[in-house]
XYZ file of C-alpha atoms in Angstrom:
351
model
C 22.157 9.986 45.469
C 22.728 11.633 48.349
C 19.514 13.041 50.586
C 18.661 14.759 53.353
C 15.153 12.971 54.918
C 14.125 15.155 57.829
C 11.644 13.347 60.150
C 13.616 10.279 59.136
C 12.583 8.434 63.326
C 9.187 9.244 61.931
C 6.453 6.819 60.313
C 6.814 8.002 56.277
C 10.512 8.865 57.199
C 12.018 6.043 58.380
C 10.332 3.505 55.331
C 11.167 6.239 52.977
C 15.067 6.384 54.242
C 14.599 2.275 54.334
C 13.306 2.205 50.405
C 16.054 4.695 49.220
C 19.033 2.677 51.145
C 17.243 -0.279 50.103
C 18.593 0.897 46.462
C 22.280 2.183 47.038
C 21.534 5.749 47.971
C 22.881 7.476 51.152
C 20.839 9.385 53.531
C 21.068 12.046 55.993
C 18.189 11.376 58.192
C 17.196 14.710 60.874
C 14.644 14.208 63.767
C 14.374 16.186 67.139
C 12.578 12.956 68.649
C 9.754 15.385 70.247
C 7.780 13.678 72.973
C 4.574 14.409 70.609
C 3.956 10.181 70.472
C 6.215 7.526 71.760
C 9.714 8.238 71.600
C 10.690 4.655 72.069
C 9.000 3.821 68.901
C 10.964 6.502 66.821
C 13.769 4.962 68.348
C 13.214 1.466 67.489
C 12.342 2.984 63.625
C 15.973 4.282 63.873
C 17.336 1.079 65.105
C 16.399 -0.531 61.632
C 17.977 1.910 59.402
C 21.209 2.721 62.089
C 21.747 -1.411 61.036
C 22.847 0.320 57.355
C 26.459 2.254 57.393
C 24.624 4.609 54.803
C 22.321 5.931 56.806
C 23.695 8.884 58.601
C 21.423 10.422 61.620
C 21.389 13.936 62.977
C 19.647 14.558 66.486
C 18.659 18.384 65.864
C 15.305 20.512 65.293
C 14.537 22.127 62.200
C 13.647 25.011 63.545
C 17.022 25.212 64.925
C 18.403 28.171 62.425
C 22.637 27.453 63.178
C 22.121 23.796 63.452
C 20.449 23.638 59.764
C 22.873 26.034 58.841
C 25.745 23.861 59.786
C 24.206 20.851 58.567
C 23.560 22.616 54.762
C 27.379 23.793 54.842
C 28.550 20.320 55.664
C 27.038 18.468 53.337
C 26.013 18.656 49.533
C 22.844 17.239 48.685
C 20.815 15.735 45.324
C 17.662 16.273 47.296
C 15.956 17.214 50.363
C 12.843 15.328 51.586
C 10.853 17.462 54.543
C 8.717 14.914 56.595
C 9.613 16.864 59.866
C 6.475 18.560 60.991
C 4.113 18.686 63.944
C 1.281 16.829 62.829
C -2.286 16.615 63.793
C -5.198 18.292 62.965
C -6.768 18.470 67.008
C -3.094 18.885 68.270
C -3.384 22.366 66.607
C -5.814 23.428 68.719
C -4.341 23.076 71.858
C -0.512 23.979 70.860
C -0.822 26.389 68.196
C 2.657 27.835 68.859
C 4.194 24.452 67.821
C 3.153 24.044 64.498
C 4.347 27.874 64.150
C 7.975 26.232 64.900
C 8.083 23.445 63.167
C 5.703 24.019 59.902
C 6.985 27.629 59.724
C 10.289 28.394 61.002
C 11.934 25.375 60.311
C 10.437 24.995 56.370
C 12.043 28.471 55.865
C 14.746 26.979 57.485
C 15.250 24.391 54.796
C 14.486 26.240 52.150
C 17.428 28.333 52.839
C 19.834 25.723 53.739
C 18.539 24.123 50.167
C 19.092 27.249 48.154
C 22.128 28.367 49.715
C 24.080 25.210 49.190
C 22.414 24.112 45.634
C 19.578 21.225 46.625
C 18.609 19.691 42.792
C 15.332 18.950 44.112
C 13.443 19.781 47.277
C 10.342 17.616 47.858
C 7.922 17.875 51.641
C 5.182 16.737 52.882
C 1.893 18.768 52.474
C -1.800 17.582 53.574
C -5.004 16.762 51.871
C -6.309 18.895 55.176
C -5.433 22.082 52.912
C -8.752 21.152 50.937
C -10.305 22.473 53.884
C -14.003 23.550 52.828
C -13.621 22.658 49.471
C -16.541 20.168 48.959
C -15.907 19.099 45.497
C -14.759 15.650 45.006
C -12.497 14.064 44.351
C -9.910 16.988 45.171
C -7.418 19.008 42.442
C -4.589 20.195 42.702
C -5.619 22.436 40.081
C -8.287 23.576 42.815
C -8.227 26.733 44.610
C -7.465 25.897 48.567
C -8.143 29.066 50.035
C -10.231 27.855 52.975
C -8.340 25.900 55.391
C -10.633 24.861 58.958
C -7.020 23.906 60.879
C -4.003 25.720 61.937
C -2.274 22.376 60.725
C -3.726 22.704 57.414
C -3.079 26.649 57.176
C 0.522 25.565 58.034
C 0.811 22.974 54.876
C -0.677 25.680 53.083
C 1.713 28.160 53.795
C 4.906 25.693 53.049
C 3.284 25.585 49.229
C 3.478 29.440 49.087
C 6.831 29.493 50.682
C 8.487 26.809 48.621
C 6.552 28.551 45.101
C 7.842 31.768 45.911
C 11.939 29.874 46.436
C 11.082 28.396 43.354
C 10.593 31.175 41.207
C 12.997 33.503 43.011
C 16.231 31.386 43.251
C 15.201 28.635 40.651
C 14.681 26.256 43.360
C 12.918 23.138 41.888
C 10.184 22.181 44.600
C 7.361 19.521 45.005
C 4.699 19.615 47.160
C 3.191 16.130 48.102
C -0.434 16.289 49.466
C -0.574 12.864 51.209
C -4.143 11.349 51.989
C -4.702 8.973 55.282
C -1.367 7.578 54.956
C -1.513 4.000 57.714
C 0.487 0.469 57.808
C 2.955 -0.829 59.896
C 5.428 1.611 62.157
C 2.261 3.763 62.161
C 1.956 6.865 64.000
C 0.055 5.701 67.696
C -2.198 9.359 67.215
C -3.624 7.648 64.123
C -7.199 5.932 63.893
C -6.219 2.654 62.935
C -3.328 2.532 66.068
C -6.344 4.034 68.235
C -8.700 1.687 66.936
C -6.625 -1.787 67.003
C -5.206 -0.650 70.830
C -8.771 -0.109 72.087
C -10.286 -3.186 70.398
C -7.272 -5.278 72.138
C -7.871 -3.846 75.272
C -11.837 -4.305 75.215
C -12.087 -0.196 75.508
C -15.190 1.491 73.234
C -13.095 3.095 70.841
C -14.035 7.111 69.596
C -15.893 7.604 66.170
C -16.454 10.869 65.505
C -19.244 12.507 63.394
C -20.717 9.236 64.791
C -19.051 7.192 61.840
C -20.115 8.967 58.884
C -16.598 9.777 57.741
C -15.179 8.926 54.286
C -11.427 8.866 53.933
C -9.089 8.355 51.147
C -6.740 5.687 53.260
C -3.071 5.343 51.625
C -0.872 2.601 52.197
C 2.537 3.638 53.280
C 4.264 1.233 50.891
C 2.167 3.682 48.270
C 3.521 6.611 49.647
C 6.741 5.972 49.158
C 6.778 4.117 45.986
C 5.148 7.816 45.249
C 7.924 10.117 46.788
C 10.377 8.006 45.676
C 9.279 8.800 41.897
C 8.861 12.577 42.781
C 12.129 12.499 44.215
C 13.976 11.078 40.858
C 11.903 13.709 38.977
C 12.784 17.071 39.660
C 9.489 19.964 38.933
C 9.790 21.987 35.942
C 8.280 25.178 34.728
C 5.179 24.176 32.832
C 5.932 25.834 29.164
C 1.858 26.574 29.000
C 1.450 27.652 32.266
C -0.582 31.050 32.012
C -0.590 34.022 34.069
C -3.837 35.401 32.872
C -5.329 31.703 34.091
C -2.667 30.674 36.880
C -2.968 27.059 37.714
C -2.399 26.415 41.574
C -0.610 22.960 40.672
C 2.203 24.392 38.222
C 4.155 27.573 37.484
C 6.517 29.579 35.067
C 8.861 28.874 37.964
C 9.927 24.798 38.491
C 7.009 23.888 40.840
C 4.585 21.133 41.278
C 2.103 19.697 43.609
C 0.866 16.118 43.298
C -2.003 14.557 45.212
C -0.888 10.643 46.753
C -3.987 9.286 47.446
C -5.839 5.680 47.243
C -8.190 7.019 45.125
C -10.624 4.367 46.170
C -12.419 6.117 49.291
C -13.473 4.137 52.030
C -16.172 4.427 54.550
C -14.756 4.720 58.693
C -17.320 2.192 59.565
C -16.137 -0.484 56.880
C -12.621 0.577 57.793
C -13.447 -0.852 61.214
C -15.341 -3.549 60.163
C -12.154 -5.193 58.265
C -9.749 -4.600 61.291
C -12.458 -6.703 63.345
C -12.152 -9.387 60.715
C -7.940 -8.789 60.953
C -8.533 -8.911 64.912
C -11.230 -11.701 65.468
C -12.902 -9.189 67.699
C -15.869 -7.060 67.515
C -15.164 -2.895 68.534
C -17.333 -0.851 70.897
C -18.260 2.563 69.429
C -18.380 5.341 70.848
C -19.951 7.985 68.830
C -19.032 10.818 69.168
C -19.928 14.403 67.499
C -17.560 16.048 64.290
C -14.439 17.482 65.805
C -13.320 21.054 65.423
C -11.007 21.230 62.454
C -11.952 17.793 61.122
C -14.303 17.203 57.281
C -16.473 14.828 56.837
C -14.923 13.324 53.488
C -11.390 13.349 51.650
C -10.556 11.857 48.002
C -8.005 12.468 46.160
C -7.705 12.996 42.262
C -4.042 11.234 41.067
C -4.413 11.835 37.813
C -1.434 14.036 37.134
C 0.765 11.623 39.541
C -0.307 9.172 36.852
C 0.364 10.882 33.714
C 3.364 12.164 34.891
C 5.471 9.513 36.743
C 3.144 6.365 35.586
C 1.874 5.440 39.483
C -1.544 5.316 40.850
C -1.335 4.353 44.728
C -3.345 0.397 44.570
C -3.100 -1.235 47.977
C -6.579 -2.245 49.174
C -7.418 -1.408 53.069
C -8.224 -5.159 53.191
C -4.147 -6.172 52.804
C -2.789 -3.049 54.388
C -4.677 -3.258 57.442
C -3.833 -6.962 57.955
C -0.376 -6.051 57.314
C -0.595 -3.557 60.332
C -2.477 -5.476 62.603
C 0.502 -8.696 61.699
C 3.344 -5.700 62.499
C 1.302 -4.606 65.520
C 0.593 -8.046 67.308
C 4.772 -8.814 66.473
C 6.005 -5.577 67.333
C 3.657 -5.551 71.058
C 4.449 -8.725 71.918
C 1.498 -10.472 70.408
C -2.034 -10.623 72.274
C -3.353 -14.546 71.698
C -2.978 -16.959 68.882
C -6.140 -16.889 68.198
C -5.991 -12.860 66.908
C -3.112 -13.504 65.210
C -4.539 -16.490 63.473
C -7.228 -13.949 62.302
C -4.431 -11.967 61.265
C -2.576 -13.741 58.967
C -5.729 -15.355 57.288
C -6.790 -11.787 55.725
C -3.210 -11.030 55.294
C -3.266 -14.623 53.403
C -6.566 -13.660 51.592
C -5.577 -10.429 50.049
Protein backbone atom coordinates (compact mmCIF):
# COMPACT_ATOMS: atom_id res chain seq x y z
CA UNK A 1 0.00 0.00 0.00
CA UNK A 2 0.80 3.26 -0.29
CA UNK A 3 0.03 5.85 2.88
CA UNK A 4 0.20 9.06 3.87
CA UNK A 5 1.17 9.05 8.00
CA UNK A 6 1.04 12.67 9.07
CA UNK A 7 2.85 13.23 12.42
CA UNK A 8 5.10 10.46 11.15
CA UNK A 9 8.60 12.41 13.60
CA UNK A 10 5.97 11.87 16.23
CA UNK A 11 5.72 9.04 19.04
CA UNK A 12 2.55 6.77 17.43
CA UNK A 13 3.82 8.05 13.97
CA UNK A 14 7.07 7.10 13.59
CA UNK A 15 6.40 3.13 15.11
CA UNK A 16 3.33 3.15 13.05
CA UNK A 17 5.38 4.22 9.66
CA UNK A 18 8.18 1.59 11.21
CA UNK A 19 5.37 -1.43 11.51
CA UNK A 20 3.86 -0.67 8.00
CA UNK A 21 7.53 -0.52 6.20
CA UNK A 22 8.34 -3.26 8.41
CA UNK A 23 5.77 -5.23 5.98
CA UNK A 24 6.52 -3.93 2.33
CA UNK A 25 4.30 -0.89 2.30
CA UNK A 26 5.51 2.65 1.34
CA UNK A 27 4.88 5.69 3.31
CA UNK A 28 4.59 9.29 2.97
CA UNK A 29 5.38 10.49 6.36
CA UNK A 30 4.31 14.70 7.04
CA UNK A 31 5.52 16.54 10.25
CA UNK A 32 6.09 20.38 10.78
CA UNK A 33 8.65 19.39 13.67
CA UNK A 34 6.91 22.18 16.05
CA UNK A 35 9.08 23.10 18.99
CA UNK A 36 5.98 21.78 21.23
CA UNK A 37 8.66 18.90 22.90
CA UNK A 38 12.13 18.14 21.79
CA UNK A 39 12.78 18.51 18.30
CA UNK A 40 15.94 16.52 18.45
CA UNK A 41 13.99 13.57 19.50
CA UNK A 42 11.53 13.77 16.46
CA UNK A 43 14.55 13.93 14.61
CA UNK A 44 16.30 10.99 15.85
CA UNK A 45 12.55 9.06 15.34
CA UNK A 46 13.08 10.12 11.66
CA UNK A 47 16.58 8.96 11.53
CA UNK A 48 15.26 5.28 12.01
CA UNK A 49 12.74 5.20 9.36
CA UNK A 50 14.96 7.78 6.76
CA UNK A 51 17.42 4.28 7.10
CA UNK A 52 14.34 2.64 4.74
CA UNK A 53 14.28 3.96 0.86
CA UNK A 54 10.38 3.54 1.34
CA UNK A 55 9.85 5.90 3.61
CA UNK A 56 9.35 9.20 1.97
CA UNK A 57 9.30 12.48 4.41
CA UNK A 58 7.63 15.81 3.83
CA UNK A 59 8.72 18.85 6.13
CA UNK A 60 5.28 20.89 5.89
CA UNK A 61 2.23 21.83 8.32
CA UNK A 62 -1.07 20.55 7.88
CA UNK A 63 -2.61 23.45 8.26
CA UNK A 64 -0.71 24.64 5.38
CA UNK A 65 -3.83 24.70 2.72
CA UNK A 66 -1.36 24.83 -0.87
CA UNK A 67 1.21 22.63 0.65
CA UNK A 68 -1.53 19.73 1.37
CA UNK A 69 -2.92 20.62 -1.75
CA UNK A 70 0.21 19.93 -3.63
CA UNK A 71 1.05 17.03 -1.68
CA UNK A 72 -2.75 15.30 -2.45
CA UNK A 73 -2.18 16.16 -6.31
CA UNK A 74 1.20 14.51 -6.29
CA UNK A 75 0.55 11.53 -4.94
CA UNK A 76 -2.28 8.78 -4.94
CA UNK A 77 -2.92 7.19 -1.80
CA UNK A 78 -4.63 3.65 -0.30
CA UNK A 79 -4.93 5.47 2.97
CA UNK A 80 -4.33 8.40 5.04
CA UNK A 81 -3.35 8.06 8.74
CA UNK A 82 -3.76 11.68 10.74
CA UNK A 83 -1.47 11.55 13.90
CA UNK A 84 -0.53 15.30 13.32
CA UNK A 85 -2.16 17.25 16.07
CA UNK A 86 -1.28 19.55 18.95
CA UNK A 87 -1.66 17.47 21.82
CA UNK A 88 -2.19 18.04 25.44
CA UNK A 89 -4.92 18.49 27.52
CA UNK A 90 -3.13 21.65 29.90
CA UNK A 91 -1.35 22.90 26.66
CA UNK A 92 -4.93 23.92 25.61
CA UNK A 93 -5.25 26.20 28.10
CA UNK A 94 -2.56 28.35 27.56
CA UNK A 95 -2.45 28.21 23.51
CA UNK A 96 -5.89 27.78 22.53
CA UNK A 97 -5.27 29.25 19.05
CA UNK A 98 -2.96 26.25 18.26
CA UNK A 99 -5.08 23.47 18.55
CA UNK A 100 -7.57 25.73 16.34
CA UNK A 101 -4.66 25.24 13.56
CA UNK A 102 -3.71 22.10 13.79
CA UNK A 103 -6.96 20.00 15.09
CA UNK A 104 -9.16 22.24 12.89
CA UNK A 105 -7.75 23.73 9.90
CA UNK A 106 -5.45 21.23 9.00
CA UNK A 107 -8.12 18.00 9.57
CA UNK A 108 -10.32 19.91 7.02
CA UNK A 109 -7.31 20.17 5.28
CA UNK A 110 -6.95 16.44 4.85
CA UNK A 111 -10.14 15.65 4.45
CA UNK A 112 -10.15 17.56 1.31
CA UNK A 113 -6.90 16.55 -0.04
CA UNK A 114 -8.41 12.79 0.75
CA UNK A 115 -11.66 13.33 -1.07
CA UNK A 116 -10.41 15.26 -3.84
CA UNK A 117 -7.81 12.80 -4.95
CA UNK A 118 -9.80 9.39 -3.94
CA UNK A 119 -8.16 8.22 -0.29
CA UNK A 120 -9.76 4.32 0.11
CA UNK A 121 -9.60 4.81 3.68
CA UNK A 122 -8.92 7.73 5.98
CA UNK A 123 -8.14 6.73 9.59
CA UNK A 124 -6.87 9.75 12.68
CA UNK A 125 -6.28 9.92 15.84
CA UNK A 126 -9.14 10.92 18.27
CA UNK A 127 -8.94 10.96 22.30
CA UNK A 128 -10.54 9.11 25.11
CA UNK A 129 -10.50 13.00 26.55
CA UNK A 130 -13.82 13.38 24.35
CA UNK A 131 -15.55 11.26 27.23
CA UNK A 132 -15.24 14.34 29.03
CA UNK A 133 -17.96 14.23 31.95
CA UNK A 134 -19.25 11.11 31.03
CA UNK A 135 -18.84 9.08 34.30
CA UNK A 136 -19.97 5.77 33.16
CA UNK A 137 -17.42 3.14 32.89
CA UNK A 138 -15.90 1.62 31.04
CA UNK A 139 -16.54 4.17 28.04
CA UNK A 140 -18.75 3.45 24.53
CA UNK A 141 -18.43 4.44 21.63
CA UNK A 142 -21.98 3.92 21.38
CA UNK A 143 -22.06 6.72 24.22
CA UNK A 144 -23.18 10.15 23.75
CA UNK A 145 -19.90 12.59 24.20
CA UNK A 146 -21.48 15.77 24.35
CA UNK A 147 -19.57 17.19 27.32
CA UNK A 148 -16.04 17.74 26.64
CA UNK A 149 -13.94 19.74 29.91
CA UNK A 150 -10.81 20.59 27.24
CA UNK A 151 -10.37 22.59 24.19
CA UNK A 152 -8.13 19.49 23.17
CA UNK A 153 -10.90 17.20 23.66
CA UNK A 154 -13.61 19.61 21.95
CA UNK A 155 -11.04 19.57 19.08
CA UNK A 156 -11.03 15.49 18.74
CA UNK A 157 -14.57 15.90 18.99
CA UNK A 158 -15.04 18.08 16.27
CA UNK A 159 -12.61 15.92 13.76
CA UNK A 160 -15.45 12.95 14.40
CA UNK A 161 -18.19 15.37 13.16
CA UNK A 162 -16.06 16.63 10.39
CA UNK A 163 -14.83 13.33 9.07
CA UNK A 164 -18.91 11.80 9.58
CA UNK A 165 -20.23 14.53 7.71
CA UNK A 166 -17.11 13.71 4.51
CA UNK A 167 -18.25 10.40 4.97
CA UNK A 168 -21.70 10.60 4.18
CA UNK A 169 -21.39 13.50 1.75
CA UNK A 170 -18.60 12.32 -0.66
CA UNK A 171 -18.61 8.54 0.42
CA UNK A 172 -15.45 9.03 2.17
CA UNK A 173 -14.78 5.86 4.30
CA UNK A 174 -13.41 7.27 7.75
CA UNK A 175 -12.29 5.81 11.19
CA UNK A 176 -11.99 7.48 14.17
CA UNK A 177 -9.48 5.90 16.72
CA UNK A 178 -10.05 7.01 20.39
CA UNK A 179 -6.62 6.08 21.84
CA UNK A 180 -6.34 5.66 25.77
CA UNK A 181 -2.84 6.58 27.70
CA UNK A 182 -0.87 5.44 24.88
CA UNK A 183 3.29 5.18 26.62
CA UNK A 184 6.56 2.95 25.70
CA UNK A 185 9.63 3.69 24.24
CA UNK A 186 10.17 7.01 21.82
CA UNK A 187 7.52 8.41 24.21
CA UNK A 188 6.34 11.83 24.11
CA UNK A 189 8.75 13.84 27.07
CA UNK A 190 5.06 15.86 28.09
CA UNK A 191 3.88 12.40 29.14
CA UNK A 192 3.68 11.08 32.88
CA UNK A 193 5.76 8.21 32.61
CA UNK A 194 8.79 10.52 30.68
CA UNK A 195 7.98 13.12 33.62
CA UNK A 196 8.01 10.58 36.14
CA UNK A 197 11.24 8.37 35.13
CA UNK A 198 13.28 12.01 34.41
CA UNK A 199 12.40 13.30 37.90
CA UNK A 200 13.00 9.99 39.73
CA UNK A 201 16.62 9.96 37.88
CA UNK A 202 17.31 13.26 38.81
CA UNK A 203 16.19 12.89 42.62
CA UNK A 204 13.37 15.80 41.84
CA UNK A 205 9.68 15.17 43.75
CA UNK A 206 7.83 14.43 40.80
CA UNK A 207 3.90 16.12 40.32
CA UNK A 208 0.79 13.84 41.11
CA UNK A 209 -2.12 15.48 40.61
CA UNK A 210 -5.56 14.94 42.28
CA UNK A 211 -2.92 13.84 44.86
CA UNK A 212 -2.68 10.28 43.14
CA UNK A 213 -6.12 9.21 42.96
CA UNK A 214 -6.14 8.90 39.19
CA UNK A 215 -7.15 5.74 37.27
CA UNK A 216 -5.99 5.45 33.69
CA UNK A 217 -6.50 3.03 30.98
CA UNK A 218 -2.48 2.89 30.00
CA UNK A 219 -1.93 1.45 26.27
CA UNK A 220 1.14 0.10 25.08
CA UNK A 221 2.28 1.62 21.87
CA UNK A 222 3.14 -1.75 20.33
CA UNK A 223 -0.94 -2.14 21.02
CA UNK A 224 -1.69 0.83 19.30
CA UNK A 225 -0.39 0.06 16.35
CA UNK A 226 -1.01 -3.55 16.05
CA UNK A 227 -4.65 -1.69 16.42
CA UNK A 228 -4.35 1.00 13.58
CA UNK A 229 -2.66 -1.21 11.58
CA UNK A 230 -5.93 -3.55 11.50
CA UNK A 231 -8.21 -0.41 11.10
CA UNK A 232 -6.11 0.64 8.41
CA UNK A 233 -6.50 -2.82 6.26
CA UNK A 234 -10.25 -2.52 7.05
CA UNK A 235 -11.89 0.20 5.50
CA UNK A 236 -15.56 1.53 7.64
CA UNK A 237 -18.71 0.60 6.11
CA UNK A 238 -22.24 1.76 6.39
CA UNK A 239 -23.80 -0.34 9.11
CA UNK A 240 -26.94 -2.02 7.09
CA UNK A 241 -29.02 -1.69 10.66
CA UNK A 242 -27.93 1.48 11.53
CA UNK A 243 -31.21 3.51 12.47
CA UNK A 244 -32.06 7.01 12.18
CA UNK A 245 -34.92 6.99 14.57
CA UNK A 246 -32.09 5.48 17.23
CA UNK A 247 -28.71 6.93 15.68
CA UNK A 248 -25.75 5.18 17.11
CA UNK A 249 -22.74 7.68 17.67
CA UNK A 250 -20.21 4.74 16.70
CA UNK A 251 -21.72 3.85 13.11
CA UNK A 252 -23.72 5.39 10.27
CA UNK A 253 -25.78 4.89 6.95
CA UNK A 254 -22.67 6.63 5.64
CA UNK A 255 -19.09 4.37 5.85
CA UNK A 256 -18.05 5.53 9.37
CA UNK A 257 -16.70 4.04 12.47
CA UNK A 258 -15.14 4.84 15.73
CA UNK A 259 -13.24 2.25 17.76
CA UNK A 260 -11.99 2.66 21.31
CA UNK A 261 -7.88 1.26 21.67
CA UNK A 262 -7.60 0.88 25.09
CA UNK A 263 -5.83 -1.65 27.73
CA UNK A 264 -8.91 -2.39 29.07
CA UNK A 265 -7.26 -3.35 32.29
CA UNK A 266 -7.23 0.14 34.25
CA UNK A 267 -4.53 0.91 36.41
CA UNK A 268 -4.16 2.98 39.45
CA UNK A 269 -1.33 6.31 39.03
CA UNK A 270 0.08 5.30 42.31
CA UNK A 271 0.75 1.52 41.27
CA UNK A 272 1.81 2.93 37.92
CA UNK A 273 4.62 4.57 39.89
CA UNK A 274 5.21 2.00 42.12
CA UNK A 275 6.34 -0.49 39.13
CA UNK A 276 8.63 2.19 37.44
CA UNK A 277 10.41 2.35 41.02
CA UNK A 278 10.81 -1.39 40.82
CA UNK A 279 12.03 -0.80 36.78
CA UNK A 280 14.32 2.11 38.31
CA UNK A 281 15.68 0.68 41.70
CA UNK A 282 14.67 4.01 43.13
CA UNK A 283 11.99 5.25 45.29
CA UNK A 284 9.92 8.75 43.77
CA UNK A 285 9.15 11.86 45.82
CA UNK A 286 5.51 12.98 45.43
CA UNK A 287 4.37 15.88 45.14
CA UNK A 288 0.71 16.08 45.43
CA UNK A 289 -0.76 18.19 43.90
CA UNK A 290 -4.64 19.28 43.39
CA UNK A 291 -6.92 17.95 39.98
CA UNK A 292 -5.90 20.05 37.04
CA UNK A 293 -8.26 22.11 34.96
CA UNK A 294 -9.37 20.00 32.05
CA UNK A 295 -8.09 16.73 33.53
CA UNK A 296 -10.86 13.43 34.97
CA UNK A 297 -10.22 11.53 37.52
CA UNK A 298 -10.65 8.02 35.67
CA UNK A 299 -10.54 6.67 31.93
CA UNK A 300 -11.41 2.94 30.68
CA UNK A 301 -12.07 1.97 27.69
CA UNK A 302 -14.71 -0.63 26.35
CA UNK A 303 -12.89 -2.66 23.11
CA UNK A 304 -15.44 -4.73 22.52
CA UNK A 305 -16.35 -3.78 18.99
CA UNK A 306 -12.39 -3.53 18.15
CA UNK A 307 -12.68 -7.18 19.16
CA UNK A 308 -15.57 -8.42 17.34
CA UNK A 309 -14.69 -6.67 14.47
CA UNK A 310 -10.93 -7.00 13.65
CA UNK A 311 -10.24 -9.95 16.38
CA UNK A 312 -7.66 -7.62 18.74
CA UNK A 313 -7.95 -6.69 22.29
CA UNK A 314 -4.83 -4.39 23.27
CA UNK A 315 -2.84 -7.12 26.16
CA UNK A 316 0.48 -5.61 27.17
CA UNK A 317 0.69 -5.39 30.98
CA UNK A 318 2.18 -1.91 32.46
CA UNK A 319 4.62 -4.28 34.24
CA UNK A 320 6.55 -5.21 30.61
CA UNK A 321 5.79 -1.96 28.89
CA UNK A 322 7.13 0.20 31.43
CA UNK A 323 10.37 -1.84 31.75
CA UNK A 324 10.56 -1.70 28.12
CA UNK A 325 10.56 2.21 28.38
CA UNK A 326 12.64 2.65 31.19
CA UNK A 327 15.42 -0.12 29.04
CA UNK A 328 14.80 2.46 25.78
CA UNK A 329 15.15 5.45 28.12
CA UNK A 330 18.42 4.54 30.12
CA UNK A 331 19.94 3.43 26.22
CA UNK A 332 18.62 6.21 24.41
CA UNK A 333 20.04 9.03 27.48
CA UNK A 334 23.09 7.60 27.79
CA UNK A 335 22.35 5.30 30.65
CA UNK A 336 22.34 6.59 34.44
CA UNK A 337 24.30 3.57 36.57
CA UNK A 338 24.42 -0.13 36.19
CA UNK A 339 22.82 -0.62 38.97
CA UNK A 340 19.24 1.04 37.45
CA UNK A 341 19.68 -0.64 34.53
CA UNK A 342 20.22 -3.92 36.24
CA UNK A 343 16.76 -3.16 37.80
CA UNK A 344 15.72 -2.62 34.42
CA UNK A 345 16.23 -5.51 32.61
CA UNK A 346 15.22 -7.85 35.58
CA UNK A 347 11.36 -6.70 35.26
CA UNK A 348 11.84 -6.51 31.61
CA UNK A 349 13.20 -10.29 32.17
CA UNK A 350 10.24 -11.05 34.56
CA UNK A 351 7.37 -10.09 32.42
Amino acid sequence: MHILITGAAGFIGSALSQRLLDRGDTVVGVDNLNDYYSVALKKARLQRLQANTRFIFKHVDIADRSAMAELFKAERFDAVMNLAAQAGVRHSLKDPHTYVDANIVGFVNLLEGARHSGVGHFVYASSSSVYGSNTHQPFSEHDSVAHPVSLYAASKRANELMAHSYAHLFRLPCTGLRFFTVYGPWGRPDMALFLFTKGILEGRAIPVFNEGRMVRDFTYIDDIVEGVMRVIDKPAEPAPDWSAESPDPATSNAPFRLYNIGNNKPVELMHYIQVLEQCLGRKARLELLPMQPGDVPSTVANVDDLGRDLGFRPSTPVETGIARFVEWYLAYFGGQGAEIGSAARRAHGSA
